[in-house]
PDB file of C-alpha atoms in Angstrom:
ATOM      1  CA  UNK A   1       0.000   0.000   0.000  1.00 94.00           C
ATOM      2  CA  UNK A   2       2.562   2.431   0.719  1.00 96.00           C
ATOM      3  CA  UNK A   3       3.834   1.775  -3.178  1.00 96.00           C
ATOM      4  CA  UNK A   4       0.888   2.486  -4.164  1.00 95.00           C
ATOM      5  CA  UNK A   5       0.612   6.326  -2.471  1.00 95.00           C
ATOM      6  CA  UNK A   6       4.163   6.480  -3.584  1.00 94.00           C
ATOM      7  CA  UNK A   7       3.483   5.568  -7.557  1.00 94.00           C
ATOM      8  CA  UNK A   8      -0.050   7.904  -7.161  1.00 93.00           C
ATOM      9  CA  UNK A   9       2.168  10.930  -6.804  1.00 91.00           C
ATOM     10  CA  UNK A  10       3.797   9.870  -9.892  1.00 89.00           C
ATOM     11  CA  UNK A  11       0.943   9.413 -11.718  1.00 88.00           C
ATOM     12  CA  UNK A  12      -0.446  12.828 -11.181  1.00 85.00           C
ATOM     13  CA  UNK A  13      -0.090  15.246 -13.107  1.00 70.00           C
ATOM     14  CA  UNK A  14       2.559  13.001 -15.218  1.00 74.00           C
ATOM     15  CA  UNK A  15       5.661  13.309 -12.820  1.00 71.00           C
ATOM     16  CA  UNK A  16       8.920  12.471 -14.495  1.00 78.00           C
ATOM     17  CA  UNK A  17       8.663   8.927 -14.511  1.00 86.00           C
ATOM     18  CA  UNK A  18      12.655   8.091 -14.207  1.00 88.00           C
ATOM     19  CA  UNK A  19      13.063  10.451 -11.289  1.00 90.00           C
ATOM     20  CA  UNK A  20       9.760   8.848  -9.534  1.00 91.00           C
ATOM     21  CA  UNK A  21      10.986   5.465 -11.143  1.00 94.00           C
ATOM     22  CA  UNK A  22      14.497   6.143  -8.921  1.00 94.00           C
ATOM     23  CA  UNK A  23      12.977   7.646  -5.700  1.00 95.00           C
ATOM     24  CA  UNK A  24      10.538   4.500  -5.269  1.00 96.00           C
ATOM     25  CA  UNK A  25      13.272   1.780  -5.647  1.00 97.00           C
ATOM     26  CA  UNK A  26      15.283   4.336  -3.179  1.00 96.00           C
ATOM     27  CA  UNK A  27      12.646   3.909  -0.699  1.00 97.00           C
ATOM     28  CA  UNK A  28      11.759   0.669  -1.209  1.00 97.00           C
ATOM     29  CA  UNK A  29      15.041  -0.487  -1.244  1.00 97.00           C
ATOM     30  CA  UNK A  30      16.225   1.352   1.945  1.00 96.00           C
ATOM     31  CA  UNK A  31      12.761   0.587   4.228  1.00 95.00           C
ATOM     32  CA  UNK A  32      12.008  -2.746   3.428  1.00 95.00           C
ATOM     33  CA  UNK A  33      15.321  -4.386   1.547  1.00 96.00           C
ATOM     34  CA  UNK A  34      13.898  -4.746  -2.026  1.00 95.00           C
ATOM     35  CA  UNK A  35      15.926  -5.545  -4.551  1.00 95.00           C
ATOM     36  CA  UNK A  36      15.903  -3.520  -8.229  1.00 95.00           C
ATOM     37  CA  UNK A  37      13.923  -6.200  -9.499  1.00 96.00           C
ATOM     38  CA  UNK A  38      11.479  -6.912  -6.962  1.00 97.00           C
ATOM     39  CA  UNK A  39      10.710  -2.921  -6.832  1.00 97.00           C
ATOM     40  CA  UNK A  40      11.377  -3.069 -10.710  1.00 97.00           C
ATOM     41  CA  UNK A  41       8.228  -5.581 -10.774  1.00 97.00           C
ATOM     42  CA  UNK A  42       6.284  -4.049  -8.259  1.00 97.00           C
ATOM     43  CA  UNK A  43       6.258  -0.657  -9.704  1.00 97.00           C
ATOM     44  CA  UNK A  44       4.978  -1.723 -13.241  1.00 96.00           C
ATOM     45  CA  UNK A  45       2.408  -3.816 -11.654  1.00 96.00           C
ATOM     46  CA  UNK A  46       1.312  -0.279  -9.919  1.00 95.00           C
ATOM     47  CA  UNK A  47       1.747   2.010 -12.700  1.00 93.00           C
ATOM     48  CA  UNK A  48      -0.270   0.075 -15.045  1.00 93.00           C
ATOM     49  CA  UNK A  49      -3.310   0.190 -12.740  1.00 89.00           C
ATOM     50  CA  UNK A  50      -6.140   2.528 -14.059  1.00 82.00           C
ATOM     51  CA  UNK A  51      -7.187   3.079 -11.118  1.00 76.00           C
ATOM     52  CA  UNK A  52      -5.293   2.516  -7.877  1.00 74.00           C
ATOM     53  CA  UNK A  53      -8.076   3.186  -5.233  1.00 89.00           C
ATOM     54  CA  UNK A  54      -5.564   5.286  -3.272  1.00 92.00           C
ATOM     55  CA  UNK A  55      -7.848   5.782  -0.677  1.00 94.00           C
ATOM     56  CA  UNK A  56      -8.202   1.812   0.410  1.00 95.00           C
ATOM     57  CA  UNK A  57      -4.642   2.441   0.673  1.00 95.00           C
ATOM     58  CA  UNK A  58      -4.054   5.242   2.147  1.00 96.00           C
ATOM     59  CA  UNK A  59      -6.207   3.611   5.140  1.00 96.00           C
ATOM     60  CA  UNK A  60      -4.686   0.565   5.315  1.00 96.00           C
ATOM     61  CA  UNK A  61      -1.473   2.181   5.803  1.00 97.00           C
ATOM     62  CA  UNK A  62      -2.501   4.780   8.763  1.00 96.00           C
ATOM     63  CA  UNK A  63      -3.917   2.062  10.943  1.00 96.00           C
ATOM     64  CA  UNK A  64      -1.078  -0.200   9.864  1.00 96.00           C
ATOM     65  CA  UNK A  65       1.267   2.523  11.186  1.00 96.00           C
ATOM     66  CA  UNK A  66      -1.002   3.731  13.823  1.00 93.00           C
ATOM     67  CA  UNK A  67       1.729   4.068  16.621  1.00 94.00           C
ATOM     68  CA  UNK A  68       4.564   4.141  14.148  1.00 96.00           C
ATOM     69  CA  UNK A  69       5.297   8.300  13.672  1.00 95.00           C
ATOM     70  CA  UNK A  70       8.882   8.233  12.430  1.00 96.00           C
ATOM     71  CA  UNK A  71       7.980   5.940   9.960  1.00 97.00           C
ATOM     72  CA  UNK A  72       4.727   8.326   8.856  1.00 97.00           C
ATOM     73  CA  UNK A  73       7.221  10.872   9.041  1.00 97.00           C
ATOM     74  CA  UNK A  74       9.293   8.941   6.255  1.00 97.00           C
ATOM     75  CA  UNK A  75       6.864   8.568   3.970  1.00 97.00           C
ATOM     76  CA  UNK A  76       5.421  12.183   3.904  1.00 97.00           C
ATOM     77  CA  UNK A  77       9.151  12.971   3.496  1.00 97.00           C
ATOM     78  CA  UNK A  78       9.721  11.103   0.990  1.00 96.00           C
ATOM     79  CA  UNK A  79       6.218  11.762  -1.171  1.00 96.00           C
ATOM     80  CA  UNK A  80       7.181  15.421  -0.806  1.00 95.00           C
ATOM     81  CA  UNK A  81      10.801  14.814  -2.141  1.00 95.00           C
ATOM     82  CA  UNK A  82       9.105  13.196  -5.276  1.00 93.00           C
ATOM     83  CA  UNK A  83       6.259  15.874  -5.527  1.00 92.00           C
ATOM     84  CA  UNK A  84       9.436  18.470  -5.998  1.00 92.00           C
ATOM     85  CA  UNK A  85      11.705  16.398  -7.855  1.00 90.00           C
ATOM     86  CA  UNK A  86       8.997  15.256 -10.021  1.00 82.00           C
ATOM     87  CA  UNK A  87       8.506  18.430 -12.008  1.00 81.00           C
ATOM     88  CA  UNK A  88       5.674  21.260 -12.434  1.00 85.00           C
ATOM     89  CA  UNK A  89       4.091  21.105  -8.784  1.00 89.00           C
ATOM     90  CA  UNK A  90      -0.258  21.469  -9.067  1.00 89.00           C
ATOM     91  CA  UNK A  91      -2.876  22.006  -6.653  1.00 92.00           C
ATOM     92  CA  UNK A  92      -3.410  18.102  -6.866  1.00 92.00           C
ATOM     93  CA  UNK A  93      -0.102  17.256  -5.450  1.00 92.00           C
ATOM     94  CA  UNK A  94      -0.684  19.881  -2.756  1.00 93.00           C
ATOM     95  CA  UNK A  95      -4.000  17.958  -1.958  1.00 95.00           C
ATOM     96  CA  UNK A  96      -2.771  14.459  -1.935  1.00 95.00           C
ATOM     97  CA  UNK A  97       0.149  15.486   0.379  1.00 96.00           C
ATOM     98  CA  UNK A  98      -2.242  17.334   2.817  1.00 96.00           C
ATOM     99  CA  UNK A  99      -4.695  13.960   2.629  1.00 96.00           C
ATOM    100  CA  UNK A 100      -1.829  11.711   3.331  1.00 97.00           C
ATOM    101  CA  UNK A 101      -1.088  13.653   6.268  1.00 97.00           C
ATOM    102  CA  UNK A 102      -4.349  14.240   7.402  1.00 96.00           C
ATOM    103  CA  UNK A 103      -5.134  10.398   7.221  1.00 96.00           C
ATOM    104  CA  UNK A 104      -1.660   9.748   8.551  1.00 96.00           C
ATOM    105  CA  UNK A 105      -1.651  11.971  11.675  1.00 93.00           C
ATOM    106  CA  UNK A 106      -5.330  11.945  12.452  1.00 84.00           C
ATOM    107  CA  UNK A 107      -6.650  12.226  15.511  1.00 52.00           C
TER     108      UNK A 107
END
């Protein structure tokens, strides 16, 4: 699920796909020991989805993380990183970062 929020910000808006293509095997490398293939596979499987249902997601990973802040903390790190690195920035990207936290750090 996390790949998922992480390929979403790619797919809005059209991010550069070999800078979001390099900051998700980063991160899925570095936080849970993927190898280039593995992330290689898992990130086609993603970005061929029509539709990701990034909400379902984005649930499942708050209560999966419920108690877990540093490693919310990652994440929205590491979705903003790719929402700057990614090219033009749009209200969209503003409003999927502000969901993710809001779902992430809710009350």
């Amino acid at each position: 699920s996390i790949a998922t929020l992480l390929c979403h910000v790619i797919k809005i808006n059209s991010k550069d796909l070999s800078v979001g293509r390099d900051m998700f095997f980063d991160f899925m490398d570095e936080n849970f020991e993927c190898d280039i293939g593995e992330s290689q596979r898992l990130f086609d499987e993603i970005m061929e989805l029509k539709y990701d249902d990034v909400d379902r997601h984005l649930s499942i990973v708050a209560n999966a993380l419920y108690n877990q802040s540093y490693m919310k903390m990652k994440i929205l790190n590491h979705l903003n990183s790719m929402i700057l690195k990614g090219g033009d920035i749009s209200d969209e990207d503003y409003e999927f970062f502000e969901k993710v936290k809001g779902a992430l750090f809710r009350g």
